[in-house]
Amino acid sequence: MYDTVIIGSGIAGMTSAIYLLRANKKVLILEKKSYGGQIIDSLEVENYPGFSNISGFDLATSIYNQVKSLGGEFKYEEVISITEDKKVITRKNQYKSKSIILATGVVPRKLNLDLEDKLIGKGISYCATCDGGFYKNQEVAVVGGGNTALEDALYLSNLCKRVYLIHRRDQFRGEDSISKLLTERENIEIIYHSTICKINGKDTLSSIDILNNQNKKREIPVKGLFIAIGRVPNNHYCSNLIQLDQDGYILSEDCETNVEGIFVAGDTRVKKVRQLVTASSDGAIAASKVLEYLNKREY
């Protein structure tokens, strides 16, 4: 019997573990692939307090080692379901717990083009506020039509020489007020009715090929490509029990879910800002909620 089972070992999940282990709780962290979450693929992180520059792998490994030094237990198993009585079921085992923290994060939607995975962190990014600073005074592209893509283009226009905003339709899905701001920026070029059909580069991104609805190709030289076509939360395993919004994100108030004793932290929940620091913040809040829950029941 564990005091808490944490599902997911990204920054949110591991931060929760640190707080709970320091409170002398027995904690199990379950992870499908590897610790660290999405940040482990980032070559450079410059917006996490305490580190002017550190790789995502080194940052995640440092937090992982801290959890291990406190006695945290990691098991690499895929969770397939959870129950209201706090049983966590994986493809290999079942674990009983007094509480659960859901911290499975999100997966960015990809273009599914050749070189996309190879050039992540080498010109391709899924987070403009994380990586935009690496492309100051350079030409970049953003692909997408929702608020995230529009906000990314505006943000990058303050840093970059030129921003190409590529959208497959003739109008954006994002808010009209943001769309209007785009037209006021001289260094933003909006390209409608177009999709990216090819990514070019050897060790780093050099250009992209786009295809319009008249089947005409155009090559655009860019140093950065920011893909903002949505994210997919990993909440299928708990959808029968936990309330989700229409996009699959966990509905929560202050990191609590609709089920008593089950909490949530990080990008997998409904929230406005998804950054490393907000994941850490969620981890601390979720852990404090678990401690309150356990203390009330005098476990």
mmCIF file of C-alpha atoms in Angstrom:
data_model
loop_
_atom_site.group_PDB
_atom_site.id
_atom_site.type_symbol
_atom_site.label_atom_id
_atom_site.label_comp_id
_atom_site.label_asym_id
_atom_site.label_seq_id
_atom_site.Cartn_x
_atom_site.Cartn_y
_atom_site.Cartn_z
ATOM 1 C CA MET A 1 0.000 0.000 0.000
ATOM 2 C CA TYR A 2 1.440 3.343 -1.090
ATOM 3 C CA ASP A 3 0.552 6.727 0.348
ATOM 4 C CA THR A 4 0.552 8.114 -3.195
ATOM 5 C CA VAL A 5 0.946 6.751 -6.691
ATOM 6 C CA ILE A 6 2.025 9.420 -9.171
ATOM 7 C CA ILE A 7 1.242 8.657 -12.807
ATOM 8 C CA GLY A 8 3.809 10.413 -14.976
ATOM 9 C CA SER A 9 7.396 11.421 -14.255
ATOM 10 C CA GLY A 10 7.633 14.798 -15.946
ATOM 11 C CA ILE A 11 8.516 17.939 -14.033
ATOM 12 C CA ALA A 12 5.067 18.101 -12.374
ATOM 13 C CA GLY A 13 5.070 14.482 -11.252
ATOM 14 C CA MET A 14 8.629 14.540 -9.938
ATOM 15 C CA THR A 15 8.057 17.818 -8.084
ATOM 16 C CA SER A 16 5.046 16.248 -6.351
ATOM 17 C CA ALA A 17 7.235 13.305 -5.385
ATOM 18 C CA ILE A 18 9.875 15.557 -3.814
ATOM 19 C CA TYR A 19 7.330 17.284 -1.571
ATOM 20 C CA LEU A 20 5.665 14.028 -0.535
ATOM 21 C CA LEU A 21 8.913 12.171 0.119
ATOM 22 C CA ARG A 22 10.149 15.022 2.288
ATOM 23 C CA ALA A 23 6.929 14.582 4.271
ATOM 24 C CA ASN A 24 7.958 10.932 4.834
ATOM 25 C CA LYS A 25 5.310 9.438 2.543
ATOM 26 C CA LYS A 26 5.688 6.221 0.579
ATOM 27 C CA VAL A 27 5.567 7.203 -3.095
ATOM 28 C CA LEU A 28 5.527 5.233 -6.343
ATOM 29 C CA ILE A 29 6.062 6.998 -9.678
ATOM 30 C CA LEU A 30 4.741 5.135 -12.713
ATOM 31 C CA GLU A 31 6.031 6.121 -16.147
ATOM 32 C CA LYS A 32 5.353 4.635 -19.579
ATOM 33 C CA LYS A 33 8.619 5.665 -21.254
ATOM 34 C CA SER A 34 11.321 7.676 -19.479
ATOM 35 C CA TYR A 35 11.509 10.322 -16.772
ATOM 36 C CA GLY A 36 11.499 14.010 -17.664
ATOM 37 C CA GLY A 37 8.560 14.385 -20.029
ATOM 38 C CA GLN A 38 8.805 16.557 -23.149
ATOM 39 C CA ILE A 39 11.580 18.761 -21.775
ATOM 40 C CA ILE A 40 14.071 15.927 -22.024
ATOM 41 C CA ASP A 41 14.257 16.543 -25.805
ATOM 42 C CA SER A 42 15.147 20.243 -25.452
ATOM 43 C CA LEU A 43 18.807 21.002 -26.092
ATOM 44 C CA GLU A 44 18.688 24.257 -24.133
ATOM 45 C CA VAL A 45 16.485 25.632 -21.356
ATOM 46 C CA GLU A 46 16.950 29.286 -20.413
ATOM 47 C CA ASN A 47 13.689 30.121 -18.609
ATOM 48 C CA TYR A 48 13.847 27.855 -15.556
ATOM 49 C CA PRO A 49 14.837 29.719 -12.358
ATOM 50 C CA GLY A 50 18.324 28.954 -11.118
ATOM 51 C CA PHE A 51 19.778 27.936 -14.475
ATOM 52 C CA SER A 52 20.897 30.512 -17.035
ATOM 53 C CA ASN A 53 21.385 27.667 -19.516
ATOM 54 C CA ILE A 54 20.902 23.927 -19.099
ATOM 55 C CA SER A 55 19.830 21.099 -21.369
ATOM 56 C CA GLY A 56 16.403 19.594 -20.807
ATOM 57 C CA PHE A 57 18.020 16.207 -20.222
ATOM 58 C CA ASP A 58 20.352 17.566 -17.529
ATOM 59 C CA LEU A 59 17.534 19.445 -15.807
ATOM 60 C CA ALA A 60 15.248 16.401 -15.776
ATOM 61 C CA THR A 61 18.067 14.127 -14.640
ATOM 62 C CA SER A 62 18.931 16.459 -11.781
ATOM 63 C CA ILE A 63 15.323 16.375 -10.540
ATOM 64 C CA TYR A 64 15.157 12.593 -11.075
ATOM 65 C CA ASN A 65 18.294 12.082 -8.971
ATOM 66 C CA GLN A 66 16.813 14.274 -6.253
ATOM 67 C CA VAL A 67 13.676 12.103 -6.158
ATOM 68 C CA LYS A 68 15.770 8.934 -6.032
ATOM 69 C CA SER A 69 17.949 10.300 -3.224
ATOM 70 C CA LEU A 70 14.818 10.899 -1.152
ATOM 71 C CA GLY A 71 13.695 7.291 -1.614
ATOM 72 C CA GLY A 72 11.315 7.690 -4.538
ATOM 73 C CA GLU A 73 10.459 4.476 -6.371
ATOM 74 C CA PHE A 74 10.173 4.512 -10.168
ATOM 75 C CA LYS A 75 8.553 1.772 -12.244
ATOM 76 C CA TYR A 76 8.300 1.890 -16.012
ATOM 77 C CA GLU A 77 4.855 0.519 -16.753
ATOM 78 C CA GLU A 78 1.944 1.815 -18.819
ATOM 79 C CA VAL A 79 -1.157 2.638 -16.780
ATOM 80 C CA ILE A 80 -4.352 1.435 -18.431
ATOM 81 C CA SER A 81 -6.938 2.407 -15.783
ATOM 82 C CA ILE A 82 -7.571 3.678 -12.275
ATOM 83 C CA THR A 83 -10.449 2.975 -9.882
ATOM 84 C CA GLU A 84 -12.370 5.098 -7.418
ATOM 85 C CA ASP A 85 -10.893 3.129 -4.509
ATOM 86 C CA LYS A 86 -7.409 4.291 -5.643
ATOM 87 C CA LYS A 87 -6.228 1.174 -7.417
ATOM 88 C CA VAL A 88 -3.841 1.803 -10.307
ATOM 89 C CA ILE A 89 -3.833 -0.897 -12.987
ATOM 90 C CA THR A 90 -0.939 -1.247 -15.431
ATOM 91 C CA ARG A 91 -0.317 -3.754 -18.179
ATOM 92 C CA LYS A 92 1.829 -5.724 -15.709
ATOM 93 C CA ASN A 93 0.536 -5.115 -12.182
ATOM 94 C CA GLN A 94 -2.021 -3.550 -9.868
ATOM 95 C CA TYR A 95 -1.051 -1.082 -7.146
ATOM 96 C CA LYS A 96 -3.098 -0.012 -4.142
ATOM 97 C CA SER A 97 -2.746 3.520 -2.894
ATOM 98 C CA LYS A 98 -4.335 5.959 -0.492
ATOM 99 C CA SER A 99 -4.204 8.749 -3.084
ATOM 100 C CA ILE A 100 -3.279 9.348 -6.726
ATOM 101 C CA ILE A 101 -1.720 12.240 -8.631
ATOM 102 C CA LEU A 102 -2.342 12.352 -12.385
ATOM 103 C CA ALA A 103 0.604 13.993 -14.155
ATOM 104 C CA THR A 104 0.713 12.432 -17.602
ATOM 105 C CA GLY A 105 1.244 15.656 -19.534
ATOM 106 C CA VAL A 106 0.440 16.206 -23.189
ATOM 107 C CA VAL A 107 1.858 15.217 -26.551
ATOM 108 C CA PRO A 108 2.123 17.875 -29.277
ATOM 109 C CA ARG A 109 0.390 17.125 -32.539
ATOM 110 C CA LYS A 110 2.981 16.702 -35.245
ATOM 111 C CA LEU A 111 3.089 17.367 -38.958
ATOM 112 C CA ASN A 112 4.382 13.803 -39.441
ATOM 113 C CA LEU A 113 6.972 14.865 -42.005
ATOM 114 C CA ASP A 114 10.441 13.496 -42.633
ATOM 115 C CA LEU A 115 13.142 15.132 -40.454
ATOM 116 C CA GLU A 116 10.561 16.484 -37.993
ATOM 117 C CA ASP A 117 11.693 14.306 -35.102
ATOM 118 C CA LYS A 118 15.369 14.539 -36.034
ATOM 119 C CA LEU A 119 15.368 18.346 -35.983
ATOM 120 C CA ILE A 120 13.463 18.866 -32.720
ATOM 121 C CA GLY A 121 15.609 21.305 -30.771
ATOM 122 C CA LYS A 122 17.617 22.003 -33.919
ATOM 123 C CA GLY A 123 15.170 24.355 -35.573
ATOM 124 C CA ILE A 124 11.859 22.679 -34.838
ATOM 125 C CA SER A 125 9.947 23.534 -31.671
ATOM 126 C CA TYR A 126 6.460 23.142 -30.255
ATOM 127 C CA CYS A 127 6.781 26.042 -27.783
ATOM 128 C CA ALA A 128 7.526 29.600 -28.905
ATOM 129 C CA THR A 129 7.798 31.030 -25.390
ATOM 130 C CA CYS A 130 10.276 28.268 -24.497
ATOM 131 C CA ASP A 131 12.523 28.495 -27.542
ATOM 132 C CA GLY A 132 11.785 31.787 -29.295
ATOM 133 C CA GLY A 133 14.747 33.500 -27.682
ATOM 134 C CA PHE A 134 17.153 31.279 -29.614
ATOM 135 C CA TYR A 135 16.008 32.840 -32.907
ATOM 136 C CA LYS A 136 16.503 36.558 -32.287
ATOM 137 C CA ASN A 137 16.845 38.585 -35.487
ATOM 138 C CA GLN A 138 16.287 35.487 -37.635
ATOM 139 C CA GLU A 139 13.484 34.381 -39.941
ATOM 140 C CA VAL A 140 11.047 31.795 -38.554
ATOM 141 C CA ALA A 141 7.714 30.207 -39.397
ATOM 142 C CA VAL A 142 4.660 29.287 -37.346
ATOM 143 C CA VAL A 143 2.097 26.764 -38.534
ATOM 144 C CA GLY A 144 -1.446 26.663 -37.147
ATOM 145 C CA GLY A 145 -4.670 28.646 -36.976
ATOM 146 C CA GLY A 146 -5.766 28.682 -33.340
ATOM 147 C CA ASN A 147 -5.007 31.111 -30.536
ATOM 148 C CA THR A 148 -1.718 29.402 -29.716
ATOM 149 C CA ALA A 149 -0.401 29.850 -33.255
ATOM 150 C CA LEU A 150 -1.545 33.482 -33.393
ATOM 151 C CA GLU A 151 -0.040 34.297 -30.007
ATOM 152 C CA ASP A 152 3.178 32.518 -30.965
ATOM 153 C CA ALA A 153 3.454 34.625 -34.120
ATOM 154 C CA LEU A 154 2.916 37.841 -32.160
ATOM 155 C CA TYR A 155 5.440 36.820 -29.528
ATOM 156 C CA LEU A 156 8.052 35.894 -32.120
ATOM 157 C CA SER A 157 7.499 39.122 -34.070
ATOM 158 C CA ASN A 158 9.021 40.976 -31.115
ATOM 159 C CA LEU A 159 12.183 38.879 -31.366
ATOM 160 C CA CYS A 160 12.618 37.778 -34.941
ATOM 161 C CA LYS A 161 13.436 39.537 -38.183
ATOM 162 C CA ARG A 162 10.482 37.984 -39.992
ATOM 163 C CA VAL A 163 7.676 35.597 -39.081
ATOM 164 C CA TYR A 164 5.741 33.529 -41.626
ATOM 165 C CA LEU A 165 2.361 32.371 -40.305
ATOM 166 C CA ILE A 166 1.090 29.426 -42.328
ATOM 167 C CA HIS A 167 -2.527 28.266 -42.163
ATOM 168 C CA ARG A 168 -4.355 25.717 -44.281
ATOM 169 C CA ARG A 169 -7.645 27.646 -44.375
ATOM 170 C CA ASP A 170 -8.696 31.167 -45.392
ATOM 171 C CA GLN A 171 -9.408 32.355 -41.857
ATOM 172 C CA PHE A 172 -8.096 31.625 -38.388
ATOM 173 C CA ARG A 173 -9.881 29.719 -35.650
ATOM 174 C CA GLY A 174 -8.325 32.068 -33.093
ATOM 175 C CA GLU A 175 -9.872 35.214 -31.674
ATOM 176 C CA ASP A 176 -10.557 38.112 -34.042
ATOM 177 C CA SER A 177 -8.843 40.566 -31.695
ATOM 178 C CA ILE A 178 -5.583 38.611 -31.950
ATOM 179 C CA SER A 179 -5.937 38.221 -35.717
ATOM 180 C CA LYS A 180 -6.244 41.979 -36.056
ATOM 181 C CA LEU A 181 -3.001 42.508 -34.151
ATOM 182 C CA LEU A 182 -1.216 40.244 -36.621
ATOM 183 C CA THR A 183 -2.090 42.488 -39.550
ATOM 184 C CA GLU A 184 -0.549 45.442 -37.725
ATOM 185 C CA ARG A 185 2.883 43.808 -37.485
ATOM 186 C CA GLU A 186 4.997 44.627 -40.531
ATOM 187 C CA ASN A 187 7.324 41.666 -40.008
ATOM 188 C CA ILE A 188 4.537 39.051 -40.027
ATOM 189 C CA GLU A 189 3.584 37.521 -43.367
ATOM 190 C CA ILE A 190 0.342 35.515 -43.284
ATOM 191 C CA ILE A 191 0.127 32.684 -45.793
ATOM 192 C CA TYR A 192 -3.389 31.246 -46.159
ATOM 193 C CA HIS A 193 -4.553 28.093 -47.963
ATOM 194 C CA SER A 194 -1.183 26.439 -47.485
ATOM 195 C CA THR A 195 0.390 23.476 -45.738
ATOM 196 C CA ILE A 196 3.985 22.496 -45.065
ATOM 197 C CA CYS A 197 4.884 19.579 -47.327
ATOM 198 C CA LYS A 198 8.611 19.253 -46.672
ATOM 199 C CA ILE A 199 11.213 20.105 -44.039
ATOM 200 C CA ASN A 200 14.751 20.755 -45.268
ATOM 201 C CA GLY A 201 18.043 20.620 -43.427
ATOM 202 C CA LYS A 202 20.885 18.318 -42.487
ATOM 203 C CA ASP A 203 21.970 18.956 -38.916
ATOM 204 C CA THR A 204 19.746 22.015 -38.424
ATOM 205 C CA LEU A 205 16.642 23.386 -40.137
ATOM 206 C CA SER A 206 17.410 25.387 -43.286
ATOM 207 C CA SER A 207 14.037 25.847 -44.993
ATOM 208 C CA ILE A 208 10.509 24.556 -45.455
ATOM 209 C CA ASP A 209 8.468 23.837 -48.576
ATOM 210 C CA ILE A 210 4.823 24.875 -48.550
ATOM 211 C CA LEU A 211 2.038 23.843 -50.906
ATOM 212 C CA ASN A 212 -1.025 26.014 -51.553
ATOM 213 C CA ASN A 213 -4.510 24.958 -52.610
ATOM 214 C CA GLN A 214 -3.583 25.557 -56.274
ATOM 215 C CA ASN A 215 -0.842 22.946 -55.931
ATOM 216 C CA LYS A 216 1.942 25.529 -56.199
ATOM 217 C CA LYS A 217 5.092 25.021 -54.132
ATOM 218 C CA ARG A 218 7.197 27.652 -52.460
ATOM 219 C CA GLU A 219 10.421 27.234 -50.492
ATOM 220 C CA ILE A 220 10.877 29.536 -47.501
ATOM 221 C CA PRO A 221 14.305 29.795 -45.842
ATOM 222 C CA VAL A 222 13.805 29.774 -42.056
ATOM 223 C CA LYS A 223 15.968 28.923 -39.058
ATOM 224 C CA GLY A 224 13.028 28.057 -36.817
ATOM 225 C CA LEU A 225 9.689 26.306 -37.296
ATOM 226 C CA PHE A 226 7.144 26.495 -34.490
ATOM 227 C CA ILE A 227 4.427 23.874 -34.813
ATOM 228 C CA ALA A 228 1.209 24.982 -33.086
ATOM 229 C CA ILE A 229 -1.475 22.654 -34.374
ATOM 230 C CA GLY A 230 -2.630 21.456 -30.992
ATOM 231 C CA ARG A 231 -1.714 19.130 -28.163
ATOM 232 C CA VAL A 232 -3.169 15.802 -27.133
ATOM 233 C CA PRO A 233 -3.536 15.040 -23.395
ATOM 234 C CA ASN A 234 -2.779 11.493 -22.265
ATOM 235 C CA ASN A 235 -5.956 10.935 -20.258
ATOM 236 C CA HIS A 236 -7.586 7.966 -21.953
ATOM 237 C CA TYR A 237 -6.774 5.714 -18.986
ATOM 238 C CA CYS A 238 -8.905 7.771 -16.584
ATOM 239 C CA SER A 239 -11.698 9.037 -18.855
ATOM 240 C CA ASN A 240 -14.231 6.629 -17.312
ATOM 241 C CA LEU A 241 -13.725 8.163 -13.875
ATOM 242 C CA ILE A 242 -12.300 11.684 -14.125
ATOM 243 C CA GLN A 243 -14.184 14.624 -15.653
ATOM 244 C CA LEU A 244 -12.527 15.911 -18.835
ATOM 245 C CA ASP A 245 -13.261 18.881 -21.054
ATOM 246 C CA GLN A 246 -14.177 18.471 -24.731
ATOM 247 C CA ASP A 247 -10.494 18.316 -25.688
ATOM 248 C CA GLY A 248 -9.641 15.634 -23.152
ATOM 249 C CA TYR A 249 -7.992 17.813 -20.497
ATOM 250 C CA ILE A 250 -8.760 17.115 -16.839
ATOM 251 C CA LEU A 251 -11.168 19.601 -15.263
ATOM 252 C CA SER A 252 -9.754 20.731 -11.945
ATOM 253 C CA GLU A 253 -9.952 23.428 -9.330
ATOM 254 C CA ASP A 254 -6.633 24.029 -7.584
ATOM 255 C CA CYS A 255 -5.303 20.636 -8.763
ATOM 256 C CA GLU A 256 -8.286 18.705 -7.365
ATOM 257 C CA THR A 257 -10.408 16.408 -9.573
ATOM 258 C CA ASN A 258 -14.042 15.366 -9.244
ATOM 259 C CA VAL A 259 -12.966 12.220 -7.352
ATOM 260 C CA GLU A 260 -11.922 12.633 -3.735
ATOM 261 C CA GLY A 261 -8.326 11.597 -3.171
ATOM 262 C CA ILE A 262 -7.329 11.875 -6.829
ATOM 263 C CA PHE A 263 -5.409 14.998 -7.808
ATOM 264 C CA VAL A 264 -3.837 16.376 -10.993
ATOM 265 C CA ALA A 265 -0.702 18.341 -11.834
ATOM 266 C CA GLY A 266 0.857 19.817 -14.946
ATOM 267 C CA ASP A 267 -0.086 20.199 -18.591
ATOM 268 C CA THR A 268 -2.662 17.412 -18.535
ATOM 269 C CA ARG A 269 -5.206 19.628 -16.774
ATOM 270 C CA VAL A 270 -7.199 22.605 -18.055
ATOM 271 C CA LYS A 271 -4.978 25.666 -17.617
ATOM 272 C CA LYS A 272 -3.877 28.764 -19.482
ATOM 273 C CA VAL A 273 -0.090 28.612 -19.144
ATOM 274 C CA ARG A 274 1.896 25.437 -19.786
ATOM 275 C CA GLN A 275 5.524 25.993 -18.827
ATOM 276 C CA LEU A 276 8.129 24.211 -16.708
ATOM 277 C CA VAL A 277 7.610 26.577 -13.806
ATOM 278 C CA THR A 278 3.835 26.132 -13.828
ATOM 279 C CA ALA A 279 4.316 22.354 -13.937
ATOM 280 C CA SER A 280 6.537 22.604 -10.858
ATOM 281 C CA SER A 281 3.974 24.835 -9.197
ATOM 282 C CA ASP A 282 1.198 22.338 -9.902
ATOM 283 C CA GLY A 283 3.359 19.564 -8.496
ATOM 284 C CA ALA A 284 3.798 21.407 -5.222
ATOM 285 C CA ILE A 285 0.085 22.268 -4.994
ATOM 286 C CA ALA A 286 -1.034 18.712 -5.770
ATOM 287 C CA ALA A 287 1.362 17.331 -3.139
ATOM 288 C CA SER A 288 0.035 19.745 -0.500
ATOM 289 C CA LYS A 289 -3.521 18.682 -1.367
ATOM 290 C CA VAL A 290 -2.528 15.026 -0.937
ATOM 291 C CA LEU A 291 -1.028 15.741 2.476
ATOM 292 C CA GLU A 292 -4.203 17.528 3.571
ATOM 293 C CA TYR A 293 -6.283 14.618 2.320
ATOM 294 C CA LEU A 294 -4.170 11.993 4.094
ATOM 295 C CA ASN A 295 -4.008 13.938 7.356
ATOM 296 C CA LYS A 296 -7.797 14.365 7.491
ATOM 297 C CA ARG A 297 -8.258 10.632 7.225
ATOM 298 C CA GLU A 298 -5.570 9.886 9.832
ATOM 299 C CA TYR A 299 -3.878 7.285 7.677
#
